[in-house]
CSV table of N, CA and C in Angstrom, one decimal:
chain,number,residue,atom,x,y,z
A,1,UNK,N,42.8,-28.2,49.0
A,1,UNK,CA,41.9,-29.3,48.6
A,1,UNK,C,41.3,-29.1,47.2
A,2,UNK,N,41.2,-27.8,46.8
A,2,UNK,CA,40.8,-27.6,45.5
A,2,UNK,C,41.7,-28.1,44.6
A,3,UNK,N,43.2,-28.2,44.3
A,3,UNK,CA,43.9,-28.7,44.0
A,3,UNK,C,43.5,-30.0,43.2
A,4,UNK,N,43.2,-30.8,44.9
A,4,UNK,CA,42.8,-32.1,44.7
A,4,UNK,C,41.5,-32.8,43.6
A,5,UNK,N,40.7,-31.3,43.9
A,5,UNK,CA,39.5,-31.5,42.9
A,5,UNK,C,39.6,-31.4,41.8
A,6,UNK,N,40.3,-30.6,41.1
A,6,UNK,CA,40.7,-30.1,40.2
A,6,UNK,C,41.3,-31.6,39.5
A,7,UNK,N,42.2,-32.1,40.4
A,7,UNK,CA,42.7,-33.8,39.9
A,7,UNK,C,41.7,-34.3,39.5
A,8,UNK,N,41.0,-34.5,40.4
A,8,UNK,CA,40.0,-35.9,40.3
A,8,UNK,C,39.1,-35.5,38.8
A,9,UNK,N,38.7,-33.9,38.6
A,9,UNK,CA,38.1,-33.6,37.7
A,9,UNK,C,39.2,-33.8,35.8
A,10,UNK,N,40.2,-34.1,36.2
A,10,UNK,CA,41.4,-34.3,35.4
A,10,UNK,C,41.8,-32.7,34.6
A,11,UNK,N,41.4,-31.9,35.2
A,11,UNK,CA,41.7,-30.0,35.1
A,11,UNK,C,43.0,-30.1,35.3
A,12,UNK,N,44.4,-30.8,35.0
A,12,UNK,CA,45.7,-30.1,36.0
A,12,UNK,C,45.7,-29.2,35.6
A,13,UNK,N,46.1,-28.2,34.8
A,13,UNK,CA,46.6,-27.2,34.8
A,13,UNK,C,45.5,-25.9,35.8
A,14,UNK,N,44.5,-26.4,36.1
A,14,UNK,CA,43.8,-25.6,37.3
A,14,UNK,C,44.6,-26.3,38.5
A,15,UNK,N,44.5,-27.1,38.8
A,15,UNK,CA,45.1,-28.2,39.9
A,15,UNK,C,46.4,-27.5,40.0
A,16,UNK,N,47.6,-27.3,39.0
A,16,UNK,CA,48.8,-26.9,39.0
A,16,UNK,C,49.0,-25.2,39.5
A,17,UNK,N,48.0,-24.3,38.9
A,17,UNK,CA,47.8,-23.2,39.4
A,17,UNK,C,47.4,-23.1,41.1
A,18,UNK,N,46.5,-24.1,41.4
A,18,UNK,CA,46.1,-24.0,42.8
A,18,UNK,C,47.3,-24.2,43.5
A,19,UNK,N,48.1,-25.7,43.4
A,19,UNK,CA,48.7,-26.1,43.9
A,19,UNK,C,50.3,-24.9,44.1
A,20,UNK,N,50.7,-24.4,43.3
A,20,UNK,CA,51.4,-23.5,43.0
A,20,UNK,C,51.5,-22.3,44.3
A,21,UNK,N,49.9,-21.7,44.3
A,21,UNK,CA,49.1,-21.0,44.8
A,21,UNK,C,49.8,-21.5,46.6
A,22,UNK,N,49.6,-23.0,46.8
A,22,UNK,CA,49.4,-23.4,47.7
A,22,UNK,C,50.7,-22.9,48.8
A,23,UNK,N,51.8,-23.4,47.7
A,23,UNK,CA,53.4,-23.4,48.0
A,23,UNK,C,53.7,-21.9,48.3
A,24,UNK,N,52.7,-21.6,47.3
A,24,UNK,CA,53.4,-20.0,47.5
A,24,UNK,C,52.9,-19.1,49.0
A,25,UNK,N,51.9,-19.8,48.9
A,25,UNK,CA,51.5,-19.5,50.8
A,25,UNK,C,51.8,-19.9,51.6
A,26,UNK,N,51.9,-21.3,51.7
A,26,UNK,CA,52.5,-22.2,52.2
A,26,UNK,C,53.9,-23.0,51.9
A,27,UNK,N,55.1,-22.4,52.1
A,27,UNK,CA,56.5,-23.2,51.6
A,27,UNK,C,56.7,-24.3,52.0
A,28,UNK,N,56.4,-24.4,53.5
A,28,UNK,CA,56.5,-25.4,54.4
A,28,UNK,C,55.6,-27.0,54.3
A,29,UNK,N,54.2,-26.7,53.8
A,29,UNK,CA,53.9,-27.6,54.0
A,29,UNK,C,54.0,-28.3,52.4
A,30,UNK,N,54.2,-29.7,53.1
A,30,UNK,CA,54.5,-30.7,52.3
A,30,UNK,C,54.0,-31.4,51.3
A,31,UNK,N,52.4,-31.3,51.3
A,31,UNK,CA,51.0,-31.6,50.4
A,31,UNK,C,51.4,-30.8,49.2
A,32,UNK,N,51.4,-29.3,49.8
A,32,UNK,CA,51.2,-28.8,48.4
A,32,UNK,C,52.4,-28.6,47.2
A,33,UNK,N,53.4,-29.5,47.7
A,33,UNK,CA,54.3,-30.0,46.5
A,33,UNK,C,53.8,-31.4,46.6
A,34,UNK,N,53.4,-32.1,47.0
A,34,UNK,CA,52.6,-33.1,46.6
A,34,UNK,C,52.1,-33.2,45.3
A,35,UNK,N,51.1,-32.3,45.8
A,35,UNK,CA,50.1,-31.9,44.7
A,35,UNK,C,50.3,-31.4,43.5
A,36,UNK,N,51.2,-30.2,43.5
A,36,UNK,CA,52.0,-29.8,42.8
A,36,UNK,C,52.4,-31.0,41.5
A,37,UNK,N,53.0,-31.9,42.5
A,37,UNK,CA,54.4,-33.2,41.4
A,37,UNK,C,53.3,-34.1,40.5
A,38,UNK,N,51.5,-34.4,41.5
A,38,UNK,CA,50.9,-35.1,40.7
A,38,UNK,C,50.3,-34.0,39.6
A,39,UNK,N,50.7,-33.3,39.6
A,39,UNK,CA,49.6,-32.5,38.5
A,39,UNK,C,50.2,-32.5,37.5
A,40,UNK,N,52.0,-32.3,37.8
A,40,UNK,CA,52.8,-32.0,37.2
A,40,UNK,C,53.4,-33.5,36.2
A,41,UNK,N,53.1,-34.6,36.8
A,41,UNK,CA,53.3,-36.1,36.8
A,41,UNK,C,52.2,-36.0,35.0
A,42,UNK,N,50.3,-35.4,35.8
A,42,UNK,CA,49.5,-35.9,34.8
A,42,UNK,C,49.5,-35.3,33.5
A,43,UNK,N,50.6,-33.7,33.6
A,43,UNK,CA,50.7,-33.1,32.7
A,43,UNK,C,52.2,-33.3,31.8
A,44,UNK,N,52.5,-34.7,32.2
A,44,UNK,CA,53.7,-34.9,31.4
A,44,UNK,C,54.9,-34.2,31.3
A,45,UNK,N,54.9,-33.6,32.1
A,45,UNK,CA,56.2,-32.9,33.1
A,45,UNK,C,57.2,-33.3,34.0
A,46,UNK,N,57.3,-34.5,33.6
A,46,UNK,CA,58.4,-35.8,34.3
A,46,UNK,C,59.5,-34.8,35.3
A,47,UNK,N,60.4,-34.2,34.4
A,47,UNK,CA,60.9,-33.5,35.6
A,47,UNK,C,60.8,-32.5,36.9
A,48,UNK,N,60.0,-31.7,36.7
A,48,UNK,CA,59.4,-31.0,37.2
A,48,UNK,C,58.5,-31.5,38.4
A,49,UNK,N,57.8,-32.7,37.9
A,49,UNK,CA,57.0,-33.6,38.6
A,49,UNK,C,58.0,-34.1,40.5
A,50,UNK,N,59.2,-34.7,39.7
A,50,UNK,CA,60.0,-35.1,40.2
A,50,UNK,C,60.9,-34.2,41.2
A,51,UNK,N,61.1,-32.8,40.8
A,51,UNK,CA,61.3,-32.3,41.2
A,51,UNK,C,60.7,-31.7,42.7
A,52,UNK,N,59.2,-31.3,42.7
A,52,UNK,CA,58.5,-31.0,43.6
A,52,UNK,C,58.0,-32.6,44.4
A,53,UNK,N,57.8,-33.5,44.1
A,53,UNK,CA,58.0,-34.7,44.9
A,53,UNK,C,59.3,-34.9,46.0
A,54,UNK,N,60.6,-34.8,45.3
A,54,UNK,CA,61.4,-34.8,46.6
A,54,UNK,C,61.2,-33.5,46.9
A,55,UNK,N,61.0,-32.5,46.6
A,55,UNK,CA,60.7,-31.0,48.2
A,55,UNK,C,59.9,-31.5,49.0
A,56,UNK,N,58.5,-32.1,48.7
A,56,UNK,CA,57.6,-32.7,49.9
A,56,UNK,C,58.8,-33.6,50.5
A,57,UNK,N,59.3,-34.5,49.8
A,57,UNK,CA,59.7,-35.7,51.3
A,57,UNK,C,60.8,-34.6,51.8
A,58,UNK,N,61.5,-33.8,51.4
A,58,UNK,CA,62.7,-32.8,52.1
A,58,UNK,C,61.6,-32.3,53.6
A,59,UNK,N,60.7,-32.3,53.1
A,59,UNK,CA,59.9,-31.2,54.3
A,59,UNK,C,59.1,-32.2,55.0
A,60,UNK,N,58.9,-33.3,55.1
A,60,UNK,CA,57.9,-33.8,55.8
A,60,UNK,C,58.8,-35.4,55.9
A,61,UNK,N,59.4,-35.6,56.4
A,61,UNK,CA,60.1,-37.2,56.2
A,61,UNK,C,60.1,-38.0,57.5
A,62,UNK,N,59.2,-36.8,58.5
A,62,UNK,CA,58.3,-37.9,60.1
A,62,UNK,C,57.2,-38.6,59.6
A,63,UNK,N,56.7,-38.5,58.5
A,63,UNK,CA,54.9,-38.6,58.2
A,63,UNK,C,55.3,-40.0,57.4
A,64,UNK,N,55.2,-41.2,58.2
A,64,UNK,CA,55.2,-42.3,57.6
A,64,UNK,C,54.2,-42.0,56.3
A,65,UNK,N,53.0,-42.2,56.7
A,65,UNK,CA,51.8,-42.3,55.6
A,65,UNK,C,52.5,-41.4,54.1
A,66,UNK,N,52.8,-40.3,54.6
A,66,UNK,CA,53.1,-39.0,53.6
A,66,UNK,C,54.2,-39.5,53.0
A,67,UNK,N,55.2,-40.3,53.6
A,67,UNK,CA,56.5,-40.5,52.7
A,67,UNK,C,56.5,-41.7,52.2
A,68,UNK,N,55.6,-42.7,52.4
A,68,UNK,CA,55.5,-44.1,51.6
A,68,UNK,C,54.6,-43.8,50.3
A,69,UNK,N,53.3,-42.9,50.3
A,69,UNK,CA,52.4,-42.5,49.4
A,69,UNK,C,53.6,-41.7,48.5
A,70,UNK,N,54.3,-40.4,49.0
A,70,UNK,CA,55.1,-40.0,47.9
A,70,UNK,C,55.8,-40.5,47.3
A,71,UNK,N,56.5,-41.3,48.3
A,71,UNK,CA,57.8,-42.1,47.5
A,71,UNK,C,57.6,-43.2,46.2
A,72,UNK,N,55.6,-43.2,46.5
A,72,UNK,CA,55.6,-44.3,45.3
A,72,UNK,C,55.1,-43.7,44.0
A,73,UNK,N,54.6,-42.4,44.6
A,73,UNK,CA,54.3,-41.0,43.5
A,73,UNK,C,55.6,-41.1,42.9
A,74,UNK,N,56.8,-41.0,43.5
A,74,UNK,CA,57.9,-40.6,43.1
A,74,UNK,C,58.3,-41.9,42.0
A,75,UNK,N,58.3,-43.2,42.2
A,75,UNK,CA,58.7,-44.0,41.9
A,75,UNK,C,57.9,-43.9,40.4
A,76,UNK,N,56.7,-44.2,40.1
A,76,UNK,CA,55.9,-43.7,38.9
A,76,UNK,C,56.6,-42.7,37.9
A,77,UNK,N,57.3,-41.2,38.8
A,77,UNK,CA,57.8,-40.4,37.6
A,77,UNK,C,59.2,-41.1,37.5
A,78,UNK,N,59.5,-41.6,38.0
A,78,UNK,CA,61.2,-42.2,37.7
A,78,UNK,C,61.3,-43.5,36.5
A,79,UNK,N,60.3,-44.1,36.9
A,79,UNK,CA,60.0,-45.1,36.0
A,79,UNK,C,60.0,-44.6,34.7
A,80,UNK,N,58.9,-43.4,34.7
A,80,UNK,CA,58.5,-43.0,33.2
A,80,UNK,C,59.7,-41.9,32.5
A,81,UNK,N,60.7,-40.9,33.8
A,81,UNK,CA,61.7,-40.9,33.1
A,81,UNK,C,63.0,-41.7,32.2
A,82,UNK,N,62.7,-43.1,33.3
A,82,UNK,CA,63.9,-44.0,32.5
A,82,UNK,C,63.6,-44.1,31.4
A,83,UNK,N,61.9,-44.6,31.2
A,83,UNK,CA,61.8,-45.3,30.0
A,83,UNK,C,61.7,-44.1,28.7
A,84,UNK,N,61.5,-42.9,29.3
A,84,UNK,CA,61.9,-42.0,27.9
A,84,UNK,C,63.4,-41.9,27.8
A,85,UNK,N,64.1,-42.0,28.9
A,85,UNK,CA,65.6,-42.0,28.7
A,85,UNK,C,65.6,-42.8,27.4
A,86,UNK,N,65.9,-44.4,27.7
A,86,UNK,CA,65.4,-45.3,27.0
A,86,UNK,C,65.4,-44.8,25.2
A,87,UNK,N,64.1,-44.6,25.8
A,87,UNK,CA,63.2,-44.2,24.0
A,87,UNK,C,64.2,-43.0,23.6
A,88,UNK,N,64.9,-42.3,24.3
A,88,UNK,CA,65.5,-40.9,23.6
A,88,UNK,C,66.7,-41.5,23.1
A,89,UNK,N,67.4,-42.6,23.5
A,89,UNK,CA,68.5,-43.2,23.1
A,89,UNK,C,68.3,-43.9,21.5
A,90,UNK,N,67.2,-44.4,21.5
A,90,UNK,CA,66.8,-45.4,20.3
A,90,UNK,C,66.6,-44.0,19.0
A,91,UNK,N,66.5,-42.8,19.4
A,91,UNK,CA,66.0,-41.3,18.3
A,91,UNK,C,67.6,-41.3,18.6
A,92,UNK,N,68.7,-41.3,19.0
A,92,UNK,CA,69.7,-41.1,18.7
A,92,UNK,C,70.9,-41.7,18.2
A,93,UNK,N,70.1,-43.0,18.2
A,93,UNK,CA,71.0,-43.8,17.3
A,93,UNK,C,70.7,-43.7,15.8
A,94,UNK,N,69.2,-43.7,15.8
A,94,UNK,CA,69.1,-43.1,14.5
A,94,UNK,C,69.7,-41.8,14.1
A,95,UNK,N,69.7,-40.7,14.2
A,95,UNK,CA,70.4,-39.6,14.0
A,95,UNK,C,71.7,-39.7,14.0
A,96,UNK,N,72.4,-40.6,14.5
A,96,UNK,CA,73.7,-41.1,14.1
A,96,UNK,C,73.8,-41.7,12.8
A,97,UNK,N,72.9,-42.5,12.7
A,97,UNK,CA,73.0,-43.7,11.1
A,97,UNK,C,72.2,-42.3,10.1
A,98,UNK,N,72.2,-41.5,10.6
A,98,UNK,CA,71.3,-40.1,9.4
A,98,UNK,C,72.3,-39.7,9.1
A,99,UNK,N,73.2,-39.2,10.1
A,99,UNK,CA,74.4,-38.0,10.1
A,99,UNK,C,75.2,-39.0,9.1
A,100,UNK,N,76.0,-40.3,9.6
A,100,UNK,CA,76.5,-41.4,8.8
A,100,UNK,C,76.5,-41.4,7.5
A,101,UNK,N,75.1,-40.9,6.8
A,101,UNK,CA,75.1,-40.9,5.5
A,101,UNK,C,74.1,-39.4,5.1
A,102,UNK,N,74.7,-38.4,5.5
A,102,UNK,CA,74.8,-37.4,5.6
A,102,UNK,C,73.4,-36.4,5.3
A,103,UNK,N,72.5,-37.2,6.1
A,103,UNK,CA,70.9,-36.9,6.0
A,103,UNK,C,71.2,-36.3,7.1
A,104,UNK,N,71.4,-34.5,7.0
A,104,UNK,CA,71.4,-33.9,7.9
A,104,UNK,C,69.8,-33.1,8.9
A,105,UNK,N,69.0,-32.9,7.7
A,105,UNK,CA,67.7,-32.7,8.2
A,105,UNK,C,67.0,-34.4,9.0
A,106,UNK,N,67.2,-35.5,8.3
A,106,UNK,CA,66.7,-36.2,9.4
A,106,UNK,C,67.4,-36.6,10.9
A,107,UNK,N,68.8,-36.2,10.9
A,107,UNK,CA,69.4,-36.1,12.0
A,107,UNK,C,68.9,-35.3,12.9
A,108,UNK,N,68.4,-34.0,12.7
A,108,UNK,CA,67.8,-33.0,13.3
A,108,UNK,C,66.6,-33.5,13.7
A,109,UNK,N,65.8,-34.2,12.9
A,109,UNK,CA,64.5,-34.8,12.9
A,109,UNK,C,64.4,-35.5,14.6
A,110,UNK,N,65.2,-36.5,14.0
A,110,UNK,CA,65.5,-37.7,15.3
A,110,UNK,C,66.4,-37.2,16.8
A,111,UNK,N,66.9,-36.2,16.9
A,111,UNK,CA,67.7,-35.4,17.5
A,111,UNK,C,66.3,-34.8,18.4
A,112,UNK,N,66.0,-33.6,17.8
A,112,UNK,CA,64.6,-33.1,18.4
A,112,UNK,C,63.7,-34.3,19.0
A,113,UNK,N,63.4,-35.1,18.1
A,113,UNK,CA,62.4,-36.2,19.1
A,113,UNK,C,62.9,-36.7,20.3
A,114,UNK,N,64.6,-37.1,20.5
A,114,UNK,CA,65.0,-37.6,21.4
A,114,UNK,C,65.2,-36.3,23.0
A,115,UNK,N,65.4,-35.3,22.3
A,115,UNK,CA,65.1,-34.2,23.0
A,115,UNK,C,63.7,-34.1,23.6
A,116,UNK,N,62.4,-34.4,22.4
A,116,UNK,CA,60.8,-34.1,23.5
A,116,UNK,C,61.4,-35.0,24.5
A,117,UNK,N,61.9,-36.3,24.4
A,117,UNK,CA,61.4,-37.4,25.2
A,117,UNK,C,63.0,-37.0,26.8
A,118,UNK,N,63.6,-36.7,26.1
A,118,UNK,CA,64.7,-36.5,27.2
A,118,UNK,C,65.4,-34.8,26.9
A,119,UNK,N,64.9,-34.1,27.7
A,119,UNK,CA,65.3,-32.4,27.8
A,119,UNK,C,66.7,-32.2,28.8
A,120,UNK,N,66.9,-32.8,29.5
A,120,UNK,CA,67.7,-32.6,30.2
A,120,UNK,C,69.4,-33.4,29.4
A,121,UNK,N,69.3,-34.0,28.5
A,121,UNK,CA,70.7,-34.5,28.2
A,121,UNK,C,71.4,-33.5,26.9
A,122,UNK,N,72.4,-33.3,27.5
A,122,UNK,CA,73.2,-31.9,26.6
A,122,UNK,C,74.2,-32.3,25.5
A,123,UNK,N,73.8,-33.5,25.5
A,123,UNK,CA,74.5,-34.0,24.3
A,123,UNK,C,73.8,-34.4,23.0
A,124,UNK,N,72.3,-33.9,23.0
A,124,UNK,CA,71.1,-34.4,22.4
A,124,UNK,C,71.4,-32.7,21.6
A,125,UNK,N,71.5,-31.9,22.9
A,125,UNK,CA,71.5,-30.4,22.0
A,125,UNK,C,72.9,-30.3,21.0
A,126,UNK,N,73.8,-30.9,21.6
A,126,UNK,CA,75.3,-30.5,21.0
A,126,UNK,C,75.3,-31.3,19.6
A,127,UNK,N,74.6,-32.6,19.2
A,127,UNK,CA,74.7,-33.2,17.9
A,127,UNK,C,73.7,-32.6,17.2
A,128,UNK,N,72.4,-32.2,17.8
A,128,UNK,CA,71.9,-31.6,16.9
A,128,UNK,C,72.2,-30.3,16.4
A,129,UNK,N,73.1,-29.5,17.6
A,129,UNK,CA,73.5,-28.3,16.9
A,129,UNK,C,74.3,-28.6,15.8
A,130,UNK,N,75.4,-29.7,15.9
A,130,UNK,CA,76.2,-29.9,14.7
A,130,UNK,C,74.6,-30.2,13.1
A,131,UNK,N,73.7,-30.8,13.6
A,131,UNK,CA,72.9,-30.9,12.1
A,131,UNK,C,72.7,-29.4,11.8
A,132,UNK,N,72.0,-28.7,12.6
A,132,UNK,CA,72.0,-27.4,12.2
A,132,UNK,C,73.0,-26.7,11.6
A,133,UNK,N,74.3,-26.9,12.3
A,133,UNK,CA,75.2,-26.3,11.2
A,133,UNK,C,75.3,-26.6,9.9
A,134,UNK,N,75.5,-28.4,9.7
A,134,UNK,CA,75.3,-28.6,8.5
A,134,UNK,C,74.3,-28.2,7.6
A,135,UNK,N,73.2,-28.2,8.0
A,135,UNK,CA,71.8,-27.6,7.3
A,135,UNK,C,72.2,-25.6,7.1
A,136,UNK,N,73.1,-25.2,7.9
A,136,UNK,CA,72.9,-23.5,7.7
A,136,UNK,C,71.8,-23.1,8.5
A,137,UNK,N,71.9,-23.2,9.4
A,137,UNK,CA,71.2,-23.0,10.3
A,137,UNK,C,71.4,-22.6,11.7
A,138,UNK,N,72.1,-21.9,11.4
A,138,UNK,CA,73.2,-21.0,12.2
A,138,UNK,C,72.4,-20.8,13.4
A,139,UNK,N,71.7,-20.0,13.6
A,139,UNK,CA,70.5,-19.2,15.2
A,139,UNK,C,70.4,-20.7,15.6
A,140,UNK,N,69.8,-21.5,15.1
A,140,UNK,CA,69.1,-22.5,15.8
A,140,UNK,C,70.4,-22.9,16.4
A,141,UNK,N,71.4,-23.3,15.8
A,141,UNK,CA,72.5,-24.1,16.4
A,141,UNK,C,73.2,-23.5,17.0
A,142,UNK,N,73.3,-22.1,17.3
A,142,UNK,CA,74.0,-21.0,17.9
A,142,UNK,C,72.7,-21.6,19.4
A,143,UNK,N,71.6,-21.3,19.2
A,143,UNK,CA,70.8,-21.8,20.3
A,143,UNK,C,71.0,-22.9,21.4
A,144,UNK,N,71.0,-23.9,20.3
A,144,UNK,CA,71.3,-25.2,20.8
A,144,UNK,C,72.8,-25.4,21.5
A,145,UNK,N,73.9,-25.0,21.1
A,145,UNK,CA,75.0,-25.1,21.9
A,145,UNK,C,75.0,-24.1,23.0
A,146,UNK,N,74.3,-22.9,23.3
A,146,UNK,CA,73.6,-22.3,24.1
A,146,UNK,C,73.1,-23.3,25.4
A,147,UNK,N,72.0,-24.1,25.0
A,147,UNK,CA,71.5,-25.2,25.8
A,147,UNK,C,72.4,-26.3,26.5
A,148,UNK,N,73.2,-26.3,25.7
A,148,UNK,CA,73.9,-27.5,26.0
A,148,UNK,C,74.8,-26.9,26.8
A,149,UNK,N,75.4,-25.7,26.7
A,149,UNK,CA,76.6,-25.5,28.1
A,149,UNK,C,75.4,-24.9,29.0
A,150,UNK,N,74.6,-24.0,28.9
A,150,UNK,CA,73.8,-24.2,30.0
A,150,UNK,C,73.3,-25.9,30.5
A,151,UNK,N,73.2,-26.8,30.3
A,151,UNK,CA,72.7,-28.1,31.2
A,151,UNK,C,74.3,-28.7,31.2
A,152,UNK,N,75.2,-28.3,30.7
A,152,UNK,CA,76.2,-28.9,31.3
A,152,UNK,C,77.8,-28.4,31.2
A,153,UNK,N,77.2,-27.3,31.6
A,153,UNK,CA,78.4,-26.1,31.7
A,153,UNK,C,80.1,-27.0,31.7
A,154,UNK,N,80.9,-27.7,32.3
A,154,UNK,CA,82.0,-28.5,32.3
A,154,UNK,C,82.4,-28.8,31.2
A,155,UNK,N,81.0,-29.7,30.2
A,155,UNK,CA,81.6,-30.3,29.0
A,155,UNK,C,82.2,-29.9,27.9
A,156,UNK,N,83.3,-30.2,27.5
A,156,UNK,CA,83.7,-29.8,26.2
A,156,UNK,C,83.5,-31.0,24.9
C-alpha cells in the first residue's frame, strides 16, 4: 500500500521501488504488478508499463474487479504506445527526405527522436546506423546495428 501512496503523492520512482519490492516478495500476487505498470505508465515507460500490466492479468484473471480496472490501465498504455508509434513514423519520414538530400546529421537527428518515441522498432536503429556511417561514426553505428539484431535478430 505504500506503493499506492507513493502514487497518490506523485513519488513514482519511490512507488516503482516499493512496488518492485512487492513482486519481489510476492511473484504471485497480482497488485503488485499492478502497481508496478501504473508507476511505470506515470514514469513514461510505456513498455515496461505494459509489460507488468499483462503479468497481473496472467496471474489473477478470476478477479472480475482486478481484470476490468487493469485492462483499462492497460488500454491507457496501448493507446499512448500507438500514438508515439504514430509520432515515431512522422521523425522518420523526415529522416528519409534528410538522407534524400544527403543531410546526414539531421537524419540522425530525426532517427534518434523517432527512437525516444518508439525503442522497440529495429529499423529506426538500422537507418540511423546507416547516418552514422555516413557521418564516420563508426562505434555509434557499430552500436546501433548491435540494437537492431538484438530487437530483431531474423532481419536482414
Amino acid at each position: 500500500n505504500r506503493a499506492a501512496a507513493y502514487m497518490a503523492m506523485e513519488k513514482f520512482e519511490r512507488a516503482l521501488r516499493d512496488a518492485n519490492e512487492c513482486v519481489r516478495l510476492q511473484p504471485t500476487w497480482a497488485k503488485g504488478y499492478s502497481r508496478k505498470g501504473a508507476a511505470l505508465f506515470r514514469m513514461d515507460k510505456l513498455a515496461g508499463a505494459r509489460d507488468a500490466f499483462e503479468q497481473g492479468l496472467d496471474l489473477d484473471r478470476d478477479n472480475a474487479t482486478y481484470v476490468r480496472c487493469t485492462k483499462q490501465e492497460l488500454q491507457l498504455v496501448m493507446d499512448a504506445i500507438a500514438q508515439r508509434k504514430e509520432e515515431s513514423l512522422e521523425f522518420k519520414e523526415r529522416a528519409i527526405e534528410a538522407f534524400n538530400v544527403q543531410n546526414f546529421k539531421r537524419a540522425e537527428q530525426h532517427l534518434s527522436s523517432a527512437i525516444e518515441l518508439d525503442p522497440e522498432n529495429h529499423v529506426f536503429y538500422s537507418n540511423r546506423a546507416a547516418a552514422y556511417m555516413a557521418l564516420e561514426q563508426y562505434d555509434k553505428a557499430l552500436a546501433d546495428a548491435e540494437e537492431c539484431i538484438r530487437l530483431q535478430p531474423t532481419w536482414a
